[in-house]
PDB file of C-alpha atoms in Angstrom:
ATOM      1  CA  UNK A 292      18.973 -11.956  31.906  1.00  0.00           C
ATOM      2  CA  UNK A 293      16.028 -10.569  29.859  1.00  0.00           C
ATOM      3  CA  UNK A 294      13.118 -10.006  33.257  1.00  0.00           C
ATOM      4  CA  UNK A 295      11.443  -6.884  31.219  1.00  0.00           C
ATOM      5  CA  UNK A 296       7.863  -8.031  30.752  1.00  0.00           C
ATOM      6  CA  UNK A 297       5.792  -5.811  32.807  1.00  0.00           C
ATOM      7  CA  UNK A 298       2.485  -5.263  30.775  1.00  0.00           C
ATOM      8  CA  UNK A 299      -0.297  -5.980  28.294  1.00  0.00           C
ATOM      9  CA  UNK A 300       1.698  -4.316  25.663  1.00  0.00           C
ATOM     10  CA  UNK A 301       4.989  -6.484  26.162  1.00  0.00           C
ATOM     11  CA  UNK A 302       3.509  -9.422  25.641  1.00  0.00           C
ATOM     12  CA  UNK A 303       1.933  -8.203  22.515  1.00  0.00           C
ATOM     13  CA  UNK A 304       5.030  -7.358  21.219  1.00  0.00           C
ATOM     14  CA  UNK A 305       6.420 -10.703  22.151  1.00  0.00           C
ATOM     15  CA  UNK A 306       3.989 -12.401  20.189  1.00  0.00           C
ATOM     16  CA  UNK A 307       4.371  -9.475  17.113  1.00  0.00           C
ATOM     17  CA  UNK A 308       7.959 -11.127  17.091  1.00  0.00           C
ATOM     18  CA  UNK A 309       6.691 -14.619  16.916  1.00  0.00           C
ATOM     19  CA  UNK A 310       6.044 -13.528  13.243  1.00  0.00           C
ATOM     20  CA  UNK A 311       8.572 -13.752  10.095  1.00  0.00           C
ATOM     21  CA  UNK A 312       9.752 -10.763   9.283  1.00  0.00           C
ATOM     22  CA  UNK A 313       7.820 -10.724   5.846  1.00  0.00           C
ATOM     23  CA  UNK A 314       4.458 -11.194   7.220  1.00  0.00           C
ATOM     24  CA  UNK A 315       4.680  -8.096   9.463  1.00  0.00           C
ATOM     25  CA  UNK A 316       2.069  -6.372   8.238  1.00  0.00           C
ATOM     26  CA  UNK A 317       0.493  -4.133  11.618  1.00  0.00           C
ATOM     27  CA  UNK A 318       2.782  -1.887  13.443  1.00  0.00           C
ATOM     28  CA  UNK A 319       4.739   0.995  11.938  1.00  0.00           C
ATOM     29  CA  UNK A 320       7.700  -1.651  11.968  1.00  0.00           C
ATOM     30  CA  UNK A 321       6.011  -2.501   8.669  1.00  0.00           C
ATOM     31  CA  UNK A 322       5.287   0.735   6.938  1.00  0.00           C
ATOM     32  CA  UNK A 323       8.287   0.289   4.232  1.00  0.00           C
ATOM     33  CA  UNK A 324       6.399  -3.007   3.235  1.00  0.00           C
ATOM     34  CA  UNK A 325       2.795  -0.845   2.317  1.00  0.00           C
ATOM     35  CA  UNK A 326       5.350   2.295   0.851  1.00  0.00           C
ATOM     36  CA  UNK A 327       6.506  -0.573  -1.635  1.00  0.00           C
ATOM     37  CA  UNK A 328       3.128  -1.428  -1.745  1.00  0.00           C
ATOM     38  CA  UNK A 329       1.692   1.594  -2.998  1.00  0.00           C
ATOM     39  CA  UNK A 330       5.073   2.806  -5.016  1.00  0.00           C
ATOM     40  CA  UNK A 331       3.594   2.040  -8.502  1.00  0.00           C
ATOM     41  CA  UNK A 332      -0.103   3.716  -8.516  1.00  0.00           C
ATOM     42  CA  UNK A 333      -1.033   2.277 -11.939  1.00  0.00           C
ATOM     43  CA  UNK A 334      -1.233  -0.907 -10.465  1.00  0.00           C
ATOM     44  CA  UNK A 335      -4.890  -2.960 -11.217  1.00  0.00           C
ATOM     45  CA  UNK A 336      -5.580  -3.028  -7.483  1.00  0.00           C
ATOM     46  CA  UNK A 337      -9.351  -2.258  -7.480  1.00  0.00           C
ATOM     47  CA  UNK A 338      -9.245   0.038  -4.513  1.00  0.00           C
ATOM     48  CA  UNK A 339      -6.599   2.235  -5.860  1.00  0.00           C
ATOM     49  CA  UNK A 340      -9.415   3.518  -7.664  1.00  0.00           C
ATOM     50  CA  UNK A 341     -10.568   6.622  -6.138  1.00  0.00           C
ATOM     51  CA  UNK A 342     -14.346   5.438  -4.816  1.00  0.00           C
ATOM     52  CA  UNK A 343     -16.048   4.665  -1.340  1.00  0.00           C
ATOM     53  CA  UNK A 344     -16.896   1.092  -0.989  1.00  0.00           C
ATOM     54  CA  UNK A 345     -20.633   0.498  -1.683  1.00  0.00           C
ATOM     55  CA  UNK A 346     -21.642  -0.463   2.079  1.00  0.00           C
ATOM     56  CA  UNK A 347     -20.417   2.652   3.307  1.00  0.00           C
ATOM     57  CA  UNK A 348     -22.434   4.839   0.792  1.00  0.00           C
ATOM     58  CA  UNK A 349     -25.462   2.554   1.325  1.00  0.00           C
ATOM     59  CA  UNK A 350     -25.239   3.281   4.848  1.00  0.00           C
ATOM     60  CA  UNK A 351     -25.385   7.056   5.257  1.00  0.00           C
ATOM     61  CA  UNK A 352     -27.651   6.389   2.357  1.00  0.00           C
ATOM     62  CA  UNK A 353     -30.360   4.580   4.198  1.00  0.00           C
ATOM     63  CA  UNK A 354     -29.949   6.735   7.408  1.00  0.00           C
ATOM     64  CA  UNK A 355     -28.358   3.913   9.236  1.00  0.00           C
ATOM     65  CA  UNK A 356     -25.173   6.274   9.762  1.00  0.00           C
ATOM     66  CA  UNK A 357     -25.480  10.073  10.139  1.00  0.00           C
ATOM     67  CA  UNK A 358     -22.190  12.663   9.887  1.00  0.00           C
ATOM     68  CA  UNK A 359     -20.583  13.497  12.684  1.00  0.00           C
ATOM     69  CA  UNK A 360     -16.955  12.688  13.738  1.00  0.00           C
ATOM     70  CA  UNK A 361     -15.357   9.847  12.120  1.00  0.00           C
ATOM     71  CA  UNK A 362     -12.011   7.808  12.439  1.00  0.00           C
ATOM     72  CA  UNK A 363     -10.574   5.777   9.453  1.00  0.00           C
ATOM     73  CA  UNK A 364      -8.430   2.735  10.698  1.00  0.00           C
ATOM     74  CA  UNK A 365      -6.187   1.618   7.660  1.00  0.00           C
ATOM     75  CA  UNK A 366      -7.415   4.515   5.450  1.00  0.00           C
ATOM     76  CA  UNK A 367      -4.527   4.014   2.637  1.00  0.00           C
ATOM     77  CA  UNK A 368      -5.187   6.150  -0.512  1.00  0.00           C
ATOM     78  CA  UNK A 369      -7.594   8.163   1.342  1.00  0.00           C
ATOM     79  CA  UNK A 370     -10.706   6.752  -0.547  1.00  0.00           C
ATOM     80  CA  UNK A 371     -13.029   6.324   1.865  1.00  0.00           C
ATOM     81  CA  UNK A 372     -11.850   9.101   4.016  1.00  0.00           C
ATOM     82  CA  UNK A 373     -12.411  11.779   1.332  1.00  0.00           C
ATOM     83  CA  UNK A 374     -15.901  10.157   0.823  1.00  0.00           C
ATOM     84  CA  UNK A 375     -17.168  10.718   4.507  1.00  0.00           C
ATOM     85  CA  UNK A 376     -15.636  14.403   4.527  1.00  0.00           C
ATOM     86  CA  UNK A 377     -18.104  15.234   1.468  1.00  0.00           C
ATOM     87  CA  UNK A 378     -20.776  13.463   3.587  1.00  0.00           C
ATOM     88  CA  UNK A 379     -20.664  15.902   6.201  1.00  0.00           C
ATOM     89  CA  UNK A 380     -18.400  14.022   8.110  1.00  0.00           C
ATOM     90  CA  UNK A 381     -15.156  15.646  10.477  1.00  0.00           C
ATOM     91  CA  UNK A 382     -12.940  13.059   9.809  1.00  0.00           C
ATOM     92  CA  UNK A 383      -9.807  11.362  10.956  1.00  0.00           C
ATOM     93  CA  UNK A 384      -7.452   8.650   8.704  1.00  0.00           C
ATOM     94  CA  UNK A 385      -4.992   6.825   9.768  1.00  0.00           C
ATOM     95  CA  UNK A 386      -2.478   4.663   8.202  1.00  0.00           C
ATOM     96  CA  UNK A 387       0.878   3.369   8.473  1.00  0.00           C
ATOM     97  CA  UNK A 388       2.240   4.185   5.354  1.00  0.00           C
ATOM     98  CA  UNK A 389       4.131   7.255   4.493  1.00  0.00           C
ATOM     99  CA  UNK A 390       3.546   6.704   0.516  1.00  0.00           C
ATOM    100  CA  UNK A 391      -0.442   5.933   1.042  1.00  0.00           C
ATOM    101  CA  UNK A 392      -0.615   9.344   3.256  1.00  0.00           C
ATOM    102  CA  UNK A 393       0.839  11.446   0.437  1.00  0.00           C
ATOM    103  CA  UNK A 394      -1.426  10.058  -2.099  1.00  0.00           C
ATOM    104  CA  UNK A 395      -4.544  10.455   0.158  1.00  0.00           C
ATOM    105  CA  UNK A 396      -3.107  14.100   0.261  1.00  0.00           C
ATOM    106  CA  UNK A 397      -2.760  14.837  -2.794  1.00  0.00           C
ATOM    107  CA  UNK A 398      -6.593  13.205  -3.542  1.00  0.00           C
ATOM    108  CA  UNK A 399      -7.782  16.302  -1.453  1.00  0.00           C
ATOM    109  CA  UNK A 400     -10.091  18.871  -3.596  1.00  0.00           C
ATOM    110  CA  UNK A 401      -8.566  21.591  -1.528  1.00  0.00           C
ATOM    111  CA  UNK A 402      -5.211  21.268  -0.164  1.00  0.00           C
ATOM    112  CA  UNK A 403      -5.800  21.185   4.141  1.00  0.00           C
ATOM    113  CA  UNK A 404      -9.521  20.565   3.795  1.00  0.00           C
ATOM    114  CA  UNK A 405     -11.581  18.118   4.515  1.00  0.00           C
ATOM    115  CA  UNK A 406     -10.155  15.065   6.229  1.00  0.00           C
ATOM    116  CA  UNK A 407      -6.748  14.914   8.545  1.00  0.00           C
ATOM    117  CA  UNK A 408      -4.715  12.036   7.933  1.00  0.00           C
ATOM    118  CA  UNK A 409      -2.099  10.878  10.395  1.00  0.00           C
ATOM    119  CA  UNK A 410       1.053   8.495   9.691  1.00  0.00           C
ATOM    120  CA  UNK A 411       1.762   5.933  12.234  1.00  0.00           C
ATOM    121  CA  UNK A 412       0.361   2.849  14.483  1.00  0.00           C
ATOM    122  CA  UNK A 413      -3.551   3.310  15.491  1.00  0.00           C
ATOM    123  CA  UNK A 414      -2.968   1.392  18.479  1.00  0.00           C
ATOM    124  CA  UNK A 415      -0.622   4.183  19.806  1.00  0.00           C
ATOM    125  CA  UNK A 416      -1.964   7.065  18.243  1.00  0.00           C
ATOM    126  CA  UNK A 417      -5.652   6.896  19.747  1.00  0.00           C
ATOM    127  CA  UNK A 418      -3.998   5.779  23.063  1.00  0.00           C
ATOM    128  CA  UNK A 419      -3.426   9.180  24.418  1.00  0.00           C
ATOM    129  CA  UNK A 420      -0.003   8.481  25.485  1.00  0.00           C
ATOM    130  CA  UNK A 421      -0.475   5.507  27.673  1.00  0.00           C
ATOM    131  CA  UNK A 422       1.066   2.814  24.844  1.00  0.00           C
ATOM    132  CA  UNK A 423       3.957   5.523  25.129  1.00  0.00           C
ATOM    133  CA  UNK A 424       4.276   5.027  28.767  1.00  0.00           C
ATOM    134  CA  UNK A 425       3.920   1.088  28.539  1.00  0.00           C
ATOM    135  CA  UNK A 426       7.004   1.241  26.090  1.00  0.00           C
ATOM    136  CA  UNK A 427       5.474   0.686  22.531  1.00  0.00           C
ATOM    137  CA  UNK A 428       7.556   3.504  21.473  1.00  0.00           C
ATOM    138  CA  UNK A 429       8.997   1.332  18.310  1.00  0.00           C
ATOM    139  CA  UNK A 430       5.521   0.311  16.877  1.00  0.00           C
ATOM    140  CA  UNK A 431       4.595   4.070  16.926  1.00  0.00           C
ATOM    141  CA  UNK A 432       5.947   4.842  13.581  1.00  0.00           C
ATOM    142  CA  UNK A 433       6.138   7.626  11.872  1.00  0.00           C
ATOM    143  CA  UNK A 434       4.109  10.754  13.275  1.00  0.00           C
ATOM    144  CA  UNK A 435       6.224  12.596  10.525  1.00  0.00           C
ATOM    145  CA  UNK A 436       5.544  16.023   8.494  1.00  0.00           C
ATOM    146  CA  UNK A 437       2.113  14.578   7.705  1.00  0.00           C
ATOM    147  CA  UNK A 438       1.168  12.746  10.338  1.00  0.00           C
ATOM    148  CA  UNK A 439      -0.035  13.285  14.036  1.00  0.00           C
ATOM    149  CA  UNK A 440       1.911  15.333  15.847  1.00  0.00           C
ATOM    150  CA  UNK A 441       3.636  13.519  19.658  1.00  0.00           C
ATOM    151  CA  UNK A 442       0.647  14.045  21.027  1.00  0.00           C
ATOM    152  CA  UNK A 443      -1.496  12.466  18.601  1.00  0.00           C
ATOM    153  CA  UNK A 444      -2.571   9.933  21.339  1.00  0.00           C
ATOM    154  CA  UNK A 445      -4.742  12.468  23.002  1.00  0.00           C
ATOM    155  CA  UNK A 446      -6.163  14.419  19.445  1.00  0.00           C
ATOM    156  CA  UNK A 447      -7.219  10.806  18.400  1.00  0.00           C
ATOM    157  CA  UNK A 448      -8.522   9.177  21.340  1.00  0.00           C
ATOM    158  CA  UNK A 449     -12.283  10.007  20.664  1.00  0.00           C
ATOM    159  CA  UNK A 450     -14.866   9.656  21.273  1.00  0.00           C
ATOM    160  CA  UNK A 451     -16.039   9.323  17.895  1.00  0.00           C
ATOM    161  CA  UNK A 452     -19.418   8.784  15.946  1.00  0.00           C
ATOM    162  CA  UNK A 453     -18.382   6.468  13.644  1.00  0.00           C
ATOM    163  CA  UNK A 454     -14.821   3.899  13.289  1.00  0.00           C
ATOM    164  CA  UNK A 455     -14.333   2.422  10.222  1.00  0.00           C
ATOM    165  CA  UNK A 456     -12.255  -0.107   8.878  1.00  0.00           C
ATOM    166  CA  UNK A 457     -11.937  -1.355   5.162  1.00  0.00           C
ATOM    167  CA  UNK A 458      -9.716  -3.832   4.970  1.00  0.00           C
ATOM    168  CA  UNK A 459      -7.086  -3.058   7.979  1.00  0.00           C
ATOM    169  CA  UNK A 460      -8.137  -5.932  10.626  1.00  0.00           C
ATOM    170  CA  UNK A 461      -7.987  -8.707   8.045  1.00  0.00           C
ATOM    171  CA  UNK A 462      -3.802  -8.100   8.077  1.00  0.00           C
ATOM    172  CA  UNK A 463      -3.770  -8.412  12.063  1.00  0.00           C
ATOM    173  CA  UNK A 464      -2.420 -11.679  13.674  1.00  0.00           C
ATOM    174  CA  UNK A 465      -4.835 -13.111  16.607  1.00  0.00           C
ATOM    175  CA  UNK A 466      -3.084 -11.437  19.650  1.00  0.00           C
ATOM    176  CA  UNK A 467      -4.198  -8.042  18.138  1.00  0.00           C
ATOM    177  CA  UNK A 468      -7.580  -8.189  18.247  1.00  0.00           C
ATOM    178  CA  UNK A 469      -6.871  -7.298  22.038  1.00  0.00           C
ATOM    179  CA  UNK A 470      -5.620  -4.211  20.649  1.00  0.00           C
ATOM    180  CA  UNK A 471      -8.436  -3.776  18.001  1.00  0.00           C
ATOM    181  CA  UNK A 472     -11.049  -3.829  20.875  1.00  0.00           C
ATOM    182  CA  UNK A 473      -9.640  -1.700  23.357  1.00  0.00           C
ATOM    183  CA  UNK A 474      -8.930   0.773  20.743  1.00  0.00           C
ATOM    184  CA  UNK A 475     -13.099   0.654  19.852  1.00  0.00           C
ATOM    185  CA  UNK A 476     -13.643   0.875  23.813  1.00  0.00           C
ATOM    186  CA  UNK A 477     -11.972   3.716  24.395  1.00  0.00           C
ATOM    187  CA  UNK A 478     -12.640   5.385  21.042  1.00  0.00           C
ATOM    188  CA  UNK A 479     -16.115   4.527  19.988  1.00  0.00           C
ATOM    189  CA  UNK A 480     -18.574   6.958  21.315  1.00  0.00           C
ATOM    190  CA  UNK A 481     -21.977   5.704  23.272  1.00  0.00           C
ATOM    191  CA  UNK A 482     -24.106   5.325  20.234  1.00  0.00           C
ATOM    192  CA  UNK A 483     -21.724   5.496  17.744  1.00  0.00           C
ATOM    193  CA  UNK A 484     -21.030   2.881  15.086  1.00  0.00           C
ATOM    194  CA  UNK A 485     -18.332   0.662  14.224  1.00  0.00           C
ATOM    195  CA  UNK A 486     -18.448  -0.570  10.421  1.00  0.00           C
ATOM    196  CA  UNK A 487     -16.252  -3.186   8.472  1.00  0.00           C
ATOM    197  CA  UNK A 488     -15.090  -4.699   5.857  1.00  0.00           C
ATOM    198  CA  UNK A 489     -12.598  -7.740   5.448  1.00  0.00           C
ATOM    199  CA  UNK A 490     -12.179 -11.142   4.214  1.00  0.00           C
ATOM    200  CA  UNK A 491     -14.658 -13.609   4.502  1.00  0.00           C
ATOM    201  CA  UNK A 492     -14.156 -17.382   4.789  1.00  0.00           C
ATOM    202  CA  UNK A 493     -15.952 -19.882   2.375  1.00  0.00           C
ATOM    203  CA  UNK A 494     -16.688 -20.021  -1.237  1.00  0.00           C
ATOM    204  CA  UNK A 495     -16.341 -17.134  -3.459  1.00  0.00           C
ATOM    205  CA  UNK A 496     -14.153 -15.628  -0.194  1.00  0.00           C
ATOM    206  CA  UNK A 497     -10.504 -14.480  -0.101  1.00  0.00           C
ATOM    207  CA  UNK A 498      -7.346 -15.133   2.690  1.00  0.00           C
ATOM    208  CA  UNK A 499      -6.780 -17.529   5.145  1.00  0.00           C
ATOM    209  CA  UNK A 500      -8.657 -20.102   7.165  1.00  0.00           C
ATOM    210  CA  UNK A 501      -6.127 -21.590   9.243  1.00  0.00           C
ATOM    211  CA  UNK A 502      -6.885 -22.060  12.843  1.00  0.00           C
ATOM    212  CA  UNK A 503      -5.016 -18.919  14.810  1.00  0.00           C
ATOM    213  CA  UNK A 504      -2.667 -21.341  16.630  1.00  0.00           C
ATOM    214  CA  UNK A 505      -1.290 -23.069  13.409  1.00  0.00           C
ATOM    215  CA  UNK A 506      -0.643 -19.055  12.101  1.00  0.00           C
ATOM    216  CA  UNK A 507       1.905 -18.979  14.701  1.00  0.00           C
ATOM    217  CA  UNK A 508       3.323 -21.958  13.700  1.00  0.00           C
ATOM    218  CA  UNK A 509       3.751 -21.387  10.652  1.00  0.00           C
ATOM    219  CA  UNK A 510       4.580 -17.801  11.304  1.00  0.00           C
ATOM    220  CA  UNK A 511       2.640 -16.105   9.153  1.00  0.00           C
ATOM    221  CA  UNK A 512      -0.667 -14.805   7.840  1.00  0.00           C
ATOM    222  CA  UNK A 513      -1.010 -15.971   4.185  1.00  0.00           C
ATOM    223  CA  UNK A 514      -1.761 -12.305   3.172  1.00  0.00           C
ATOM    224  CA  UNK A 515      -4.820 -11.553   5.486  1.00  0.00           C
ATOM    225  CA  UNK A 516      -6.895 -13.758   7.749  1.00  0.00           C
ATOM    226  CA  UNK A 517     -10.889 -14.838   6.445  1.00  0.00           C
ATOM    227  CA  UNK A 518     -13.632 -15.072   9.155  1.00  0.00           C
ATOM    228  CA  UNK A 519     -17.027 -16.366   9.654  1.00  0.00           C
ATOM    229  CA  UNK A 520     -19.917 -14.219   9.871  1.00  0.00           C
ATOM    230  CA  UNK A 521     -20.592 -15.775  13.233  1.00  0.00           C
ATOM    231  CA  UNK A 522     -16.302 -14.881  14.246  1.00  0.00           C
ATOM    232  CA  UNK A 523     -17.119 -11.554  13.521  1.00  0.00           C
ATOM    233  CA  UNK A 524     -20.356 -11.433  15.528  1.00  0.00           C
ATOM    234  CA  UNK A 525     -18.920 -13.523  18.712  1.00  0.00           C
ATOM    235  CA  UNK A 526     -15.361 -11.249  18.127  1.00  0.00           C
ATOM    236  CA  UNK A 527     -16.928  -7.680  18.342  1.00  0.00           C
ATOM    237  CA  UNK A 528     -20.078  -8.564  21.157  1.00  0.00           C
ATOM    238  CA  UNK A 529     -17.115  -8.740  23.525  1.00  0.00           C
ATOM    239  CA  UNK A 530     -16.913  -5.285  22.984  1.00  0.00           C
ATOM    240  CA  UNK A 531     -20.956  -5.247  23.300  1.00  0.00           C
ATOM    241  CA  UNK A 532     -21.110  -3.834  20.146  1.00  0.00           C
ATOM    242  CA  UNK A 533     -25.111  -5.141  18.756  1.00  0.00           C
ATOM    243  CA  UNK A 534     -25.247  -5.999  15.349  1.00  0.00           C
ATOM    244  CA  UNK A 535     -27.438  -3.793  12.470  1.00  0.00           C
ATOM    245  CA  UNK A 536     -25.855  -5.740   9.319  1.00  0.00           C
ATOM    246  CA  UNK A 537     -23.600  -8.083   7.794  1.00  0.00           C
ATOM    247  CA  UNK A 538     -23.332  -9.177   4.272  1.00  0.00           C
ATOM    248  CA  UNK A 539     -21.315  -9.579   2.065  1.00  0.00           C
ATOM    249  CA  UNK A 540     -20.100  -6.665  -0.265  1.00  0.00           C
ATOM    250  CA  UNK A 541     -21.817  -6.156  -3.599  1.00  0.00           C
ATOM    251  CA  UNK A 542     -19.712  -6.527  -6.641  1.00  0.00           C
ATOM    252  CA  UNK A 543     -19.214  -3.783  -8.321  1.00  0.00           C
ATOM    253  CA  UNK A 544     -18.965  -2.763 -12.030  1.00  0.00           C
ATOM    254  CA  UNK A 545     -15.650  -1.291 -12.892  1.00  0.00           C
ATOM    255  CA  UNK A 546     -17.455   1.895 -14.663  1.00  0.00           C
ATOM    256  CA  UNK A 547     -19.574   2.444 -11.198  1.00  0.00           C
ATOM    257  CA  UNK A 548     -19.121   5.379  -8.573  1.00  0.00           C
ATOM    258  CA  UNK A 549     -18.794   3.065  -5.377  1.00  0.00           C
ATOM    259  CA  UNK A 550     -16.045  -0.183  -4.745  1.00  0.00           C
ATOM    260  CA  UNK A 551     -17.147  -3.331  -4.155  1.00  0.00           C
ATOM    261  CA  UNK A 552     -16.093  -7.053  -4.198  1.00  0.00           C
ATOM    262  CA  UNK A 553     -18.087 -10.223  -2.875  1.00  0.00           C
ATOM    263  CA  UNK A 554     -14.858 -11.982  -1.451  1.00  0.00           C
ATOM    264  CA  UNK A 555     -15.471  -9.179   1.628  1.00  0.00           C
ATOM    265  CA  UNK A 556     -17.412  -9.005   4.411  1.00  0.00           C
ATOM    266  CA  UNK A 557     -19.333  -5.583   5.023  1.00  0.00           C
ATOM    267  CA  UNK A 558     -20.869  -5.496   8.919  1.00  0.00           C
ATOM    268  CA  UNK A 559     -22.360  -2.539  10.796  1.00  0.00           C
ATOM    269  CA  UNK A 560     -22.563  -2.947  14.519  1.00  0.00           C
ATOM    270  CA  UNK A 561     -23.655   0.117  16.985  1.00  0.00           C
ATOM    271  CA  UNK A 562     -22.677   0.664  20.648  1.00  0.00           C
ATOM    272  CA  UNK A 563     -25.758   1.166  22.844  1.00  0.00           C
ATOM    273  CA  UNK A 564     -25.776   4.767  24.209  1.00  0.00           C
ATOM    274  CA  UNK A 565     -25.855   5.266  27.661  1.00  0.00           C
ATOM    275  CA  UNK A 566     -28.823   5.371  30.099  1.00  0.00           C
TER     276      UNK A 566
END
């Protein structure tokens, strides 16, 4: 007899398991998969390159985002995350890859400065403890030499001024987006801002468009999921998050300072602050 499912969390990672192996792309379970991933550097993936993506510039640019404390959710290479830290920002990156930690490391202008980038699941390391308690000890990964220390739940819990996300929540299957918004509720401050880039559905877009149910079925994600602007709008308001922008990302020449590619989305919502 197999009674155990108690919580939230267990049925989550039920439903993680309902996935092939191969597809698992969102809990530290599948941090070997991105290490492989980001093994050869010289690879022509166009955000190896070592640029912010366009929106994000644009943003603090046109005063819709000012610095204060930041968390990156997926920050691989470090890219982005080294951006905001020159921006004034105090910034946190996570990611679940050992390899893409080092290399975001190693990016630094001054080894220790600037950003702190932590190893393992986001889900569990903003959580300050209580995924931990609810028994999501396996998805918590890897909170090795460079990463968050045990108690990384309660350094990364917020609040903070600014989440953003450049291409993590396209690899998460449908359950998770229960995950995604708690994390924002407890994390995002009262006024802060929660910005985003991923896939977008329709022509000239990139990823999947299958309804979520037939995902399951099929048991996997075809490589990252594509949304409708209105998805993205109805997904986050749950969260009442109130839109500033959403567009889709500007291509970018390969020669210019800032990423960007029109198969992505780029959206800026804001939390209201409190009264």
């Amino acid at each position: 007899m197999h009674r155990n499912m108690r919580t939230t969390n267990d049925v989550l990672t039920l439903l993680d398991d309902l996935f092939a192996p191969e597809a698992h792309r969102w809990t530290a379970d599948a941090a070997s998969w991105w290490d492989g991933f980001y093994e050869d550097r010289t690879k022509p993936v166009p955000f190896f390159a070592d640029k912010p993506d366009e929106n994000l510039v644009s943003y603090v640019d046109r005063g819709l985002v000012a610095p204060g404390r930041a968390l990156e959710l997926g920050c691989g290479p470090g890219r982005n995350a080294h951006a905001l830290a020159s921006l004034g920002f105090d910034v946190d990156a996570i990611d679940l890859s050992p390899a893409a930690i080092a290399w975001a490391e190693e990016r630094a202008e001054v080894p220790g400065a600037g950003a702190r980038f932590h190893c393992g699941d986001a889900f569990v390391l903003t959580s300050g403890g209580a995924d931990r308690a609810s028994g999501a000890d396996r998805a918590s990964g890897v909170d090795g030499a460079r990463g968050a220390s045990s108690a990384g739940g309660a350094e990364l819990a917020g609040p903070y001024d600014l989440i953003y996300d450049s291409g993590c929540f396209h690899h998460l299957p449908p359950h998770r987006r229960i995950s995604y918004l708690a994390l924002l509720d407890r994390c995002l401050a009262p006024g802060g801002h929660f910005a985003l880039t991923c896939f977008a559905a329709g022509e000239g877009g990139m990823g999947s468009e299958l309804p979520d149910a037939e995902l399951y079925r099929q048991r996997s994600l075809g490589g990252g999921l594509a949304y409708t602007s209105e998805e993205l709008r109805d997904i986050f308001s749950v969260s009442g998050l109130t839109e500033v922008e959403l567009r889709r990302m500007r291509d970018e020449a390969p020669g210019s300072p800032v990423f960007g590619e029109s198969f992505l989305w780029t959206a800026l919502f804001r939390r209201e602050a409190r009264q």
